[in-house]
Amino acid sequence: MRVVVIGAGVIGLSTALCIHQQYHSALQPLDIKVYADRFTPFTTTDVAAGLWQPYITKPSDPQEIEWNKQTFDYLLGHIHSPNSEKMGLALVSGYNLFREAVPDPFWKDIVLGFRKLTPRELDVFPEYSYGWFNTSLILEGKRYLEWLTERLMERGVKFFQRKVESFEEVAQGGADVIINCTGVWAGTLQPDPLLQPGRGQIMKVNAPWVKHFIITHDPDGGIYKSPYIIPGLQTVTLGGIFQLGNWRETNNMQDHKTIWEGCCKLEPTLKDANIIGEWTGFRPIRSKMRLEREKLHFGSSNIEVIHNYGHGGYGLTIHWGCALEVARLFGKVLEERNLSRKPPSHL
Amino acid sequence: MDAVRVAVVGAGVIGLSTALCISKLVPGSSITILSDKFTPNTTSDVAAGMLIPHTYADASIHKQKQWFRETFDHLFAIANSSEAGDAGVHLVSGWQIFRNLPTEEVPFWADVVLGFRKMTDAELKKFPQHVFGQAFTTLKCEGPVYLPWLEKRLKERGVLVLTRQIQDLWELYQSFDIVVNCSGLGSRKLAGDSQIFPVRGQVLKVQAPWVKHFIRDGSTMTYIYPGASNVTLGGTRQKGDWNLSPDPEISSDIFSRCCALESSLHGAYDIKEKVGLRPSRPGVRLQKELLVQEGRRLPVVHHYGHGSGGISVHWGTALEATKLVSEWVHDLRISTPKAKL
């Protein structure tokens, strides 16, 4: 069984790992290859701040709620290990701030210690009158991708740098199943009018005294357009840019100003912070993520494609639940081909 | 009217903050700080500076809460200003956890810190050996940054800072009208106080920037306090032990105890050992004393003996010490306008 995963961001690598974990003993040989034109540190995942937090509104697909929870619980399980920081994982607490009262989010019982902010806490943020406090997780994209890459290489998964132009070329190369994790660039392999870039720009600064995430919400602006401050394992990410349809990959001066002014207003101590760098990434925005099977026919050959893209700004937040779902669909493919002799091993 | 000359002995957090309070609240005072040790070599520099109060046996809970609240509110205002980085004060959240149900589930200071609540069962899962916990947000006030910031504020206000080792408070009689004794453990000699004794604390200062929460075991022996430039791992409480050299076996023990609570600490690097002697006493000595010797009189305000709680209550006790200084100033002014007593 030859599997090709296209894409080496968090979605591609975690899906590859999940499939290998579940099927490598039941299915021999299981040959998994990762094809990508971008690897860490050049993927969208590398630009993400890495805070586990879904959108505050309920997803249109209730399955996503379950996938978010599975991801949180899976990551929380790793918190106790001595290697958690090597994975890019740490517990972090912080604030979500609003200008008016809002209903509690669907994920309030998934995170730890969720509660509303007290009046004295709100005094810290004079522009905001309502908010939440909870403990969540940081999963730093770059470190996590490095960790995933190590786990995959240990398992004999091979990586190839190449720009895939079509599913057909991969099929003709001998793949049986393709896992399509091409993120915001999925449209080049198969047109998808629902998929758009949600351009983001972030700065990383040295501000080790900042121990909490601070996420502001603007009822008119929409998600990610309002300033946010998210501490990582070594540096702090500052952001607040979201531009639908903007494909410009270079950093923009006006956006730099918007981020810096917005975040310094929120946390005045940032004025002392050294800026380490600035990056742009494209959130793969889609009205609903695409996680489904598709059979493609090229001449006389059929190939199974499992799409797993369009995770917007919550890819890291939902990745493991989606990987498990893809693994389940992969199991169905095997059943249909009478290939699974034993029940898949669940690690 | 001449300035009243005030000598403050000691340049730890108590000496410096008391001098600053006096400079702000006692008009017509001319202040000099005298100390043999300055930051980064004071006890305050070793302390992690977490605002979690210590309970003094000899002071009313009401008073202790007032001191803590005054200190917290004062530092909270600094933490929310753009000065926070320069002052070394920032917010930190975390957990205090207990292996056995504590007699007091809600301590007297619960409504002074922010967001105090019981930990949920899901949160306690992180600590399988512990059955109960409290979650809250408090402040960390870091000696090595706060003390230089205080010194800067003091120099701006014209306070003189001198390096001197004082063997006897009478040395100050000639040049000063009032002495404020903030010498911590030094008071054993300077004030002849046998009630003050060291409680030795050894800590590790390590690099582990991914640790964002404090974790404190309710027994208060084991704690993890993340700061702006390092994480403090502790600790010990060795009564009557004056030894300032770190003990490697103790360091090893502290490290294992902390790793047991936060296993990612196994990856900590750049580990440094430090020792501080907490100036412990059944209660803080906040008291006026008139020293008399062969017809000479020296008004003193004692302000020492904060034990583990120095940083947690420093501003509240400094305000009270300042009140006592004002009382001496008042007495001096009404007794004889110009001459020394």
XYZ file of C-alpha atoms in Angstrom:
688
model
C 0.000 0.000 0.000
C 1.597 3.236 -1.148
C 0.368 6.422 0.445
C 1.453 9.877 -0.614
C 0.733 12.790 1.671
C 0.893 16.102 -0.175
C 1.762 18.952 2.196
C 4.160 19.177 5.132
C 2.417 21.614 7.420
C 0.788 20.455 10.643
C -2.068 18.823 8.753
C 0.126 16.788 6.392
C 2.640 15.602 8.959
C 0.155 14.776 11.724
C -2.071 12.889 9.301
C 0.919 10.902 8.052
C 1.877 10.058 11.634
C -1.641 9.060 12.606
C -2.034 6.743 9.627
C 1.324 5.127 10.237
C 0.594 4.656 13.956
C -2.735 3.002 13.260
C -1.958 0.821 10.282
C 1.716 -0.043 10.112
C 1.344 -3.355 11.906
C -1.906 -4.366 10.214
C -0.775 -3.398 6.779
C 2.552 -4.501 5.477
C 4.158 -3.031 3.567
C 2.826 0.430 4.322
C 4.853 2.914 2.334
C 4.169 6.536 3.246
C 5.837 9.406 1.421
C 5.445 13.118 2.062
C 5.617 15.395 -0.979
C 5.764 19.139 -0.393
C 7.265 22.218 -1.941
C 7.473 23.898 1.448
C 8.835 22.414 4.648
C 9.358 23.992 8.067
C 10.172 26.853 8.588
C 8.393 27.944 5.400
C 4.910 26.516 5.984
C 1.798 28.363 7.135
C 2.028 26.397 10.394
C 5.391 28.038 11.142
C 3.777 31.476 11.147
C 0.945 30.542 13.512
C 1.241 31.638 17.157
C 0.155 28.170 18.162
C -2.500 28.874 20.761
C -5.112 26.151 21.040
C -8.333 28.073 20.632
C -11.199 27.497 18.209
C -13.338 30.354 16.929
C -15.768 31.706 19.479
C -18.759 30.894 17.308
C -19.964 27.325 16.861
C -18.714 25.541 13.739
C -21.312 24.678 11.120
C -20.222 21.044 11.324
C -20.745 19.618 14.852
C -18.041 17.021 14.143
C -15.486 19.818 14.368
C -16.361 20.301 18.038
C -15.395 16.699 18.685
C -12.173 17.013 16.640
C -11.173 20.126 18.585
C -11.731 18.283 21.852
C -9.802 15.231 20.687
C -6.875 17.466 19.797
C -6.886 19.235 23.163
C -7.119 16.014 25.123
C -4.407 14.385 23.027
C -2.052 17.315 23.601
C -2.930 17.578 27.286
C -1.975 13.930 27.634
C 1.531 14.835 26.474
C 1.906 17.684 28.956
C 3.095 15.302 31.646
C 5.952 14.000 29.589
C 9.482 15.393 30.103
C 9.614 16.024 26.360
C 6.611 18.293 26.147
C 8.681 21.389 25.417
C 10.589 19.509 22.695
C 7.229 18.936 21.056
C 6.601 22.671 21.279
C 3.932 22.127 23.908
C 3.238 24.102 27.097
C 0.296 25.089 29.255
C -0.612 28.761 29.049
C -3.366 30.811 30.659
C -4.836 34.071 29.566
C -7.524 36.493 28.650
C -10.158 36.865 25.952
C -11.456 40.438 25.992
C -14.691 41.872 24.626
C -16.368 45.250 24.487
C -19.718 43.785 25.477
C -21.081 40.639 27.130
C -21.026 37.570 24.892
C -22.268 33.997 25.380
C -19.762 31.421 26.615
C -17.889 29.620 23.808
C -18.614 26.023 22.856
C -15.125 25.052 24.044
C -15.485 26.322 27.612
C -15.478 22.807 29.070
C -12.687 21.592 26.833
C -10.099 24.069 28.146
C -9.170 24.141 31.833
C -10.549 26.423 34.513
C -12.761 28.532 32.244
C -14.345 31.485 34.052
C -15.442 35.037 33.479
C -13.118 37.905 34.358
C -13.612 39.730 37.638
C -13.969 43.537 37.688
C -10.425 44.012 39.040
C -8.999 41.942 36.226
C -10.916 44.040 33.711
C -9.264 47.130 35.239
C -6.058 45.919 33.610
C -7.714 46.401 30.191
C -9.538 49.728 30.271
C -10.944 49.439 26.737
C -12.735 46.192 27.431
C -15.695 45.559 29.663
C -16.128 41.786 29.554
C -13.967 38.743 29.233
C -12.908 35.201 29.976
C -9.948 33.587 31.704
C -8.893 30.037 31.012
C -5.911 27.735 30.785
C -5.127 26.339 27.358
C -2.123 25.033 25.451
C 0.543 26.429 23.206
C 1.696 24.201 20.406
C 4.458 26.022 18.599
C 4.259 25.270 14.907
C 7.953 25.139 14.104
C 8.933 22.935 17.039
C 5.951 20.655 16.526
C 6.747 20.201 12.837
C 10.343 19.357 13.740
C 9.103 16.862 16.295
C 6.622 15.326 13.845
C 9.355 15.079 11.225
C 11.592 13.176 13.683
C 8.772 10.788 14.605
C 8.013 10.168 10.934
C 11.638 9.598 9.985
C 11.965 7.096 12.854
C 9.096 5.248 11.236
C 10.728 5.188 7.829
C 8.464 7.795 6.236
C 10.345 9.529 3.412
C 10.205 13.209 2.530
C 10.502 14.679 -0.952
C 10.724 18.311 -1.899
C 8.677 18.763 -5.033
C 5.924 20.946 -6.354
C 3.041 18.627 -7.216
C 1.217 19.907 -10.309
C -1.629 17.395 -10.362
C -3.116 14.400 -8.614
C -2.643 12.530 -11.868
C 1.134 12.853 -11.722
C 1.145 11.382 -8.220
C -1.204 8.575 -9.289
C 0.980 7.761 -12.239
C 3.967 7.684 -9.908
C 2.387 4.632 -8.320
C 0.445 5.950 -5.330
C -2.627 4.013 -4.167
C -3.970 6.671 -1.833
C -3.297 10.414 -1.787
C -3.861 12.493 1.322
C -4.359 16.056 0.159
C -3.083 18.425 2.879
C -2.157 21.325 0.622
C -3.809 23.967 2.758
C -4.368 27.337 1.165
C -2.844 26.145 -2.143
C -5.309 23.270 -2.641
C -6.915 25.208 -5.483
C -3.932 24.578 -7.749
C -4.575 20.839 -7.667
C -8.340 21.095 -7.944
C -10.238 24.403 -8.257
C -12.101 25.222 -5.040
C -14.043 28.499 -5.052
C -14.783 28.094 -1.341
C -11.102 28.314 -0.421
C -9.466 31.709 0.100
C -6.378 33.025 1.805
C -6.940 34.863 5.110
C -3.644 36.725 5.100
C -2.051 37.226 8.501
C 1.065 39.057 9.578
C 2.754 38.580 12.937
C 5.764 39.808 14.847
C 7.781 37.794 17.300
C 9.324 39.736 20.162
C 11.416 39.072 23.243
C 9.158 39.814 26.212
C 9.716 37.001 28.684
C 7.745 38.752 31.427
C 4.537 38.215 29.435
C 3.130 34.964 30.788
C -0.485 35.207 29.597
C -2.147 35.276 26.209
C -4.360 38.323 25.604
C -6.845 38.080 22.744
C -9.136 40.959 21.964
C -12.363 40.723 20.030
C -14.019 43.460 18.067
C -17.690 42.811 17.293
C -17.419 44.664 13.979
C -13.996 43.562 12.887
C -14.171 39.834 12.769
C -11.763 37.216 14.012
C -7.994 37.913 14.113
C -8.488 41.552 13.064
C -8.192 42.763 16.635
C -4.862 42.804 18.506
C -3.603 39.619 20.145
C -0.558 38.773 22.214
C 0.394 35.124 22.550
C 3.480 33.974 24.461
C 5.330 31.048 22.927
C 7.971 28.834 24.419
C 10.746 31.416 24.009
C 9.238 34.485 22.332
C 5.921 36.327 22.228
C 3.793 36.572 19.074
C 1.993 39.826 18.347
C -0.746 39.913 15.741
C -4.088 41.246 14.660
C -4.216 41.095 10.889
C -6.749 39.242 8.760
C -7.184 40.098 5.086
C -9.422 37.875 3.029
C -8.268 37.351 -0.545
C -4.857 38.987 -0.094
C -2.087 36.810 -1.567
C 0.809 39.166 -0.882
C 3.455 37.181 0.930
C 5.683 40.094 1.854
C 5.375 41.960 5.150
C 3.445 45.181 4.929
C 4.528 48.392 6.734
C 1.000 49.517 7.533
C 0.186 46.103 8.997
C 3.378 46.318 11.069
C 2.164 49.621 12.505
C -1.308 48.271 13.159
C 0.063 45.289 15.060
C 2.637 47.250 17.050
C 0.300 50.079 18.057
C -2.572 47.749 18.864
C -0.483 45.442 21.020
C 1.416 48.200 22.839
C -1.883 49.821 23.727
C -3.064 46.523 25.131
C 0.175 45.733 26.990
C 2.265 48.893 27.487
C 5.329 46.984 28.715
C 5.842 45.760 25.152
C 7.504 49.052 24.327
C 10.655 47.525 25.895
C 10.485 44.377 23.813
C 13.051 43.609 21.093
C 11.489 42.624 17.781
C 13.030 39.387 16.566
C 11.256 39.103 13.234
C 8.085 39.519 11.256
C 6.268 36.975 9.081
C 3.291 36.630 6.753
C 1.139 33.536 6.329
C -2.123 32.611 4.631
C -4.775 31.006 6.762
C -6.587 28.483 4.541
C -10.090 29.931 4.945
C -13.075 27.915 3.817
C -16.728 28.116 4.884
C -16.335 24.551 6.116
C -13.091 22.557 6.109
C -12.853 19.883 3.460
C -12.371 16.466 5.028
C -13.740 13.822 2.694
C -12.901 11.043 0.265
C -12.910 11.396 -3.466
C -12.283 8.741 -6.078
C -10.445 10.034 -9.118
C -10.093 8.257 -12.450
C -7.131 8.725 -14.696
C -7.529 6.653 -17.826
C -7.848 3.116 -16.576
C -6.552 3.687 -13.048
C -8.498 4.787 -9.987
C -6.982 6.569 -7.088
C -8.394 7.339 -3.654
C -7.920 10.898 -2.473
C -8.683 11.953 1.064
C -8.911 15.721 1.294
C -7.899 17.376 4.535
C -7.582 21.118 4.033
C -9.266 24.448 4.733
C -8.690 24.672 8.496
C -8.696 28.458 8.578
C -7.084 29.885 11.689
C -7.603 26.772 13.782
C -5.425 24.160 12.089
C -3.217 23.473 15.104
C -6.322 23.531 17.291
C -8.122 20.827 15.347
C -5.323 18.897 13.649
C -5.302 15.669 15.632
C -9.059 15.139 15.503
C -8.880 15.576 11.740
C -5.919 13.220 11.481
C -7.932 10.578 13.379
C -10.857 11.101 11.030
C -8.635 10.755 7.977
C -7.208 7.574 9.481
C -10.755 6.287 9.886
C -11.555 7.064 6.236
C -8.305 5.381 5.252
C -9.522 2.306 7.135
C -12.665 2.347 5.022
C -10.552 2.435 1.875
C -8.677 -0.623 3.100
C -11.889 -2.459 3.922
C -13.264 -1.772 0.476
C -10.115 -3.185 -1.017
C -10.206 -6.118 1.424
C -6.829 -5.105 2.636
C -7.321 -4.965 6.375
C -6.895 -8.410 7.845
C -6.717 -7.248 11.430
C -8.493 -4.372 13.163
C -6.237 -1.305 12.941
C -4.009 -0.804 15.961
C -4.864 2.341 17.880
C -1.942 3.965 19.573
C 12.971 75.059 59.329
C 15.905 72.715 58.887
C 15.460 69.411 57.140
C 15.133 66.448 59.433
C 18.050 64.146 58.709
C 16.903 60.541 58.430
C 19.261 57.590 58.182
C 17.856 54.364 56.758
C 20.029 51.372 57.579
C 19.689 48.534 55.069
C 19.201 48.499 51.297
C 17.114 45.420 50.724
C 13.492 45.790 49.666
C 12.566 47.011 53.145
C 15.237 49.710 53.408
C 14.725 51.042 49.896
C 10.932 51.077 49.959
C 10.840 52.641 53.409
C 13.223 55.369 52.251
C 10.999 56.001 49.231
C 7.845 56.236 51.362
C 9.522 58.652 53.765
C 10.762 60.759 50.880
C 7.231 60.960 49.470
C 5.240 61.342 52.670
C 7.401 63.165 55.202
C 7.963 66.718 54.016
C 11.220 68.350 55.000
C 13.109 65.079 55.392
C 16.614 64.600 54.063
C 17.329 60.914 53.675
C 20.503 58.855 53.509
C 20.579 55.100 52.994
C 23.490 53.267 54.544
C 24.185 49.620 53.890
C 27.070 47.219 53.497
C 25.145 45.241 50.855
C 23.242 46.421 47.828
C 21.440 44.694 44.982
C 22.267 42.102 43.620
C 23.750 40.928 46.923
C 20.824 41.328 49.304
C 18.386 38.693 50.587
C 15.704 40.358 48.447
C 17.704 39.447 45.333
C 17.499 35.728 46.097
C 13.778 35.709 46.816
C 11.532 34.885 43.891
C 9.310 37.807 44.871
C 5.951 36.066 44.547
C 3.126 37.952 46.161
C 1.723 35.165 48.289
C 1.768 36.205 51.936
C 3.372 34.401 54.790
C 1.334 34.224 57.979
C 2.970 35.880 60.983
C 2.139 34.364 64.356
C 2.361 37.686 66.136
C 0.230 39.977 64.042
C -3.510 40.167 63.610
C -4.897 38.726 60.387
C -6.596 42.049 59.799
C -3.260 43.870 59.889
C -1.505 41.300 57.715
C -4.282 41.493 55.160
C -4.031 45.280 55.136
C -0.272 45.162 54.558
C -0.672 42.622 51.776
C -3.490 44.519 50.122
C -1.593 47.805 50.204
C 1.450 46.118 48.673
C -0.580 44.269 46.059
C -2.524 47.347 44.990
C 0.633 49.424 44.816
C 2.467 46.871 42.670
C -0.634 46.130 40.580
C -0.722 49.777 39.520
C 2.947 49.545 38.527
C 2.326 46.267 36.655
C -0.364 47.967 34.579
C 1.786 50.923 33.679
C 4.518 51.181 31.100
C 6.992 51.127 34.040
C 6.289 47.486 34.716
C 9.297 46.175 32.794
C 11.684 48.661 34.399
C 10.301 47.874 37.845
C 10.412 44.108 37.407
C 6.752 43.598 38.279
C 4.405 41.386 36.272
C 1.315 39.224 36.602
C 1.625 35.469 36.806
C -1.056 32.786 37.198
C -0.774 29.355 38.677
C -1.700 26.858 41.291
C -1.193 26.112 44.971
C -1.713 22.399 45.496
C -2.148 20.221 48.562
C -1.546 16.529 49.246
C -4.084 16.665 52.051
C -7.128 18.848 52.435
C -5.955 22.073 54.080
C -7.733 23.257 57.224
C -8.302 26.560 55.489
C -9.575 26.168 51.940
C -9.862 29.909 51.441
C -6.917 31.852 52.930
C -7.264 35.410 54.270
C -5.657 36.855 51.152
C -7.939 35.153 48.624
C -9.783 38.332 47.691
C -6.608 40.378 47.367
C -5.109 38.293 44.571
C -7.013 38.010 41.283
C -9.507 35.385 40.193
C -9.031 33.110 43.229
C -10.962 29.833 42.962
C -10.700 26.144 43.696
C -9.029 24.055 41.014
C -11.309 21.846 38.957
C -10.870 18.065 38.870
C -9.550 18.349 35.323
C -6.854 20.767 36.494
C -5.906 18.535 39.429
C -5.212 15.684 37.004
C -1.899 17.352 36.316
C -0.921 16.618 39.922
C -1.871 13.016 40.677
C -0.382 13.135 44.202
C -2.486 16.120 45.222
C -6.122 16.178 46.234
C -6.947 19.852 46.433
C -5.787 23.060 44.847
C -6.330 26.776 44.445
C -5.915 28.681 41.203
C -5.252 32.416 41.104
C -3.328 35.217 39.478
C -0.854 37.233 41.494
C 2.191 39.435 41.002
C 5.868 38.709 40.870
C 8.179 41.484 42.010
C 11.765 40.626 41.153
C 14.502 41.906 43.463
C 17.307 42.205 40.899
C 15.139 44.569 38.819
C 12.892 46.163 41.460
C 15.717 47.176 43.769
C 17.716 49.045 41.099
C 14.450 50.692 40.024
C 13.820 51.819 43.619
C 17.402 53.095 43.859
C 16.876 55.106 40.692
C 13.629 56.611 42.028
C 15.425 57.439 45.305
C 18.369 59.138 43.621
C 15.918 61.188 41.516
C 14.427 62.429 44.746
C 17.783 63.423 46.147
C 18.176 60.517 48.541
C 21.837 59.780 49.237
C 23.028 56.183 49.095
C 26.229 55.222 50.957
C 28.128 51.972 51.306
C 28.965 51.589 54.987
C 28.912 48.774 57.465
C 27.207 50.034 60.626
C 28.359 48.217 63.786
C 26.307 50.280 66.208
C 23.341 52.615 65.633
C 25.062 55.270 67.806
C 27.548 55.775 64.982
C 24.752 57.690 63.293
C 24.007 60.037 66.189
C 26.237 62.893 65.034
C 24.910 63.156 61.499
C 21.266 62.118 61.795
C 18.154 63.047 63.735
C 16.234 59.810 63.225
C 17.410 56.309 62.396
C 15.215 53.814 60.583
C 16.548 50.325 61.162
C 15.788 48.078 58.166
C 18.755 45.792 58.674
C 16.898 42.491 58.639
C 19.045 39.820 60.264
C 21.561 42.547 61.115
C 19.212 43.616 63.897
C 20.396 40.710 65.946
C 23.441 42.829 66.595
C 22.276 46.353 65.808
C 19.137 46.136 67.920
C 20.262 43.390 70.272
C 17.216 41.398 69.169
C 17.559 37.693 69.969
C 14.107 36.982 68.575
C 15.319 37.309 65.009
C 16.945 34.283 63.421
C 17.724 33.083 59.902
C 15.579 30.581 58.055
C 17.924 29.448 55.334
C 16.488 29.096 51.870
C 18.324 27.481 49.011
C 16.938 27.876 45.498
C 17.863 27.142 41.911
C 17.499 29.784 39.240
C 17.112 28.013 35.900
C 16.238 28.700 32.285
C 12.916 27.106 31.373
C 11.001 29.841 29.547
C 8.224 27.481 28.475
C 7.001 27.314 32.090
C 4.334 30.012 32.310
C 2.603 29.137 35.594
C 3.685 29.088 39.201
C 3.202 25.850 41.102
C 3.449 25.837 44.857
C 3.017 22.849 47.084
C 0.863 23.738 50.087
C 3.597 22.608 52.445
C 5.456 25.608 50.916
C 8.626 23.571 50.697
C 8.460 22.951 46.962
C 7.722 25.678 44.474
C 8.262 26.698 40.869
C 8.089 30.440 40.222
C 8.566 31.584 36.602
C 9.966 35.078 36.244
C 11.018 37.487 33.544
C 14.539 36.143 33.179
C 14.561 32.759 34.857
C 12.486 30.290 36.859
C 13.083 29.960 40.607
C 12.911 26.409 41.936
C 12.712 25.891 45.651
C 13.274 25.337 48.367
C 14.286 24.815 51.952
C 13.382 26.235 55.353
C 16.310 25.581 57.632
C 15.858 27.288 60.971
C 18.932 28.765 62.593
C 21.192 27.905 59.673
C 23.533 30.768 58.751
C 25.382 28.992 55.932
C 25.378 31.037 52.743
C 27.100 28.414 50.570
C 24.873 26.286 48.368
C 24.724 22.581 49.205
C 24.813 20.431 46.044
C 22.785 17.620 47.636
C 20.059 20.069 48.484
C 20.153 21.404 44.926
C 19.691 17.908 43.602
C 16.782 17.331 45.941
C 15.108 20.606 44.982
C 15.475 19.740 41.311
C 13.849 16.311 41.707
C 11.008 17.643 43.800
C 10.271 20.291 41.198
C 10.570 17.924 38.248
C 8.026 15.711 39.989
C 5.536 18.567 39.795
C 6.525 19.848 36.346
C 8.276 17.189 34.347
C 9.246 19.508 31.496
C 11.809 20.970 33.948
C 14.042 18.041 33.016
C 14.890 20.201 30.009
C 15.905 23.202 32.142
C 19.356 24.606 31.464
C 21.808 27.155 32.832
C 21.104 26.135 36.432
C 22.428 28.440 39.172
C 22.303 27.835 42.924
C 21.544 30.628 45.382
C 21.086 30.928 49.133
C 19.206 33.546 51.152
C 18.667 33.838 54.874
C 15.096 34.878 55.605
C 15.091 37.379 58.507
C 12.530 35.512 60.591
C 10.717 36.606 63.657
C 7.339 35.755 65.217
C 6.164 39.104 63.876
C 7.493 42.092 61.977
C 9.038 44.616 64.357
C 7.434 47.957 63.529
C 8.212 50.027 66.560
C 9.606 53.319 67.739
C 12.446 53.171 70.252
C 14.236 56.033 71.888
C 17.841 55.052 72.473
C 19.403 56.849 75.431
C 23.049 56.861 76.365
C 24.903 59.319 78.629
C 22.426 62.094 78.040
C 22.247 61.592 74.286
C 18.971 60.546 72.739
C 18.524 58.846 69.381
C 15.023 58.249 68.020
C 14.806 54.984 66.127
C 12.108 53.324 64.088
C 12.582 49.594 63.800
C 11.304 48.007 60.609
C 12.561 44.459 60.225
C 11.796 40.768 60.699
C 9.650 40.002 57.645
C 10.780 36.383 57.299
C 9.390 34.810 54.106
C 6.980 37.623 53.525
C 9.195 40.658 52.870
C 8.267 41.367 49.300
C 4.635 40.404 49.861
C 4.027 43.068 52.518
C 6.868 45.530 52.016
C 4.829 48.522 50.896
C 2.204 48.143 53.606
C 4.804 47.888 56.358
C 6.846 50.715 54.813
C 3.784 52.962 55.003
C 3.407 52.075 58.648
C 7.109 52.647 59.351
C 6.779 56.027 57.636
C 3.932 56.928 59.969
C 6.187 56.162 62.915
C 8.918 58.337 61.405
C 6.380 61.178 61.011
C 5.543 60.844 64.677
C 9.225 61.235 65.595
C 9.524 64.214 63.249
C 6.516 65.815 64.892
C 7.989 65.218 68.350
C 11.326 66.668 67.275
C 9.742 69.791 65.828
C 7.572 70.614 68.817
C 10.230 69.893 71.450
C 13.088 72.076 70.234
C 12.854 73.804 66.841
C 16.487 73.570 65.901
C 18.713 71.769 68.383
C 19.308 68.077 68.524
C 17.783 66.209 71.454
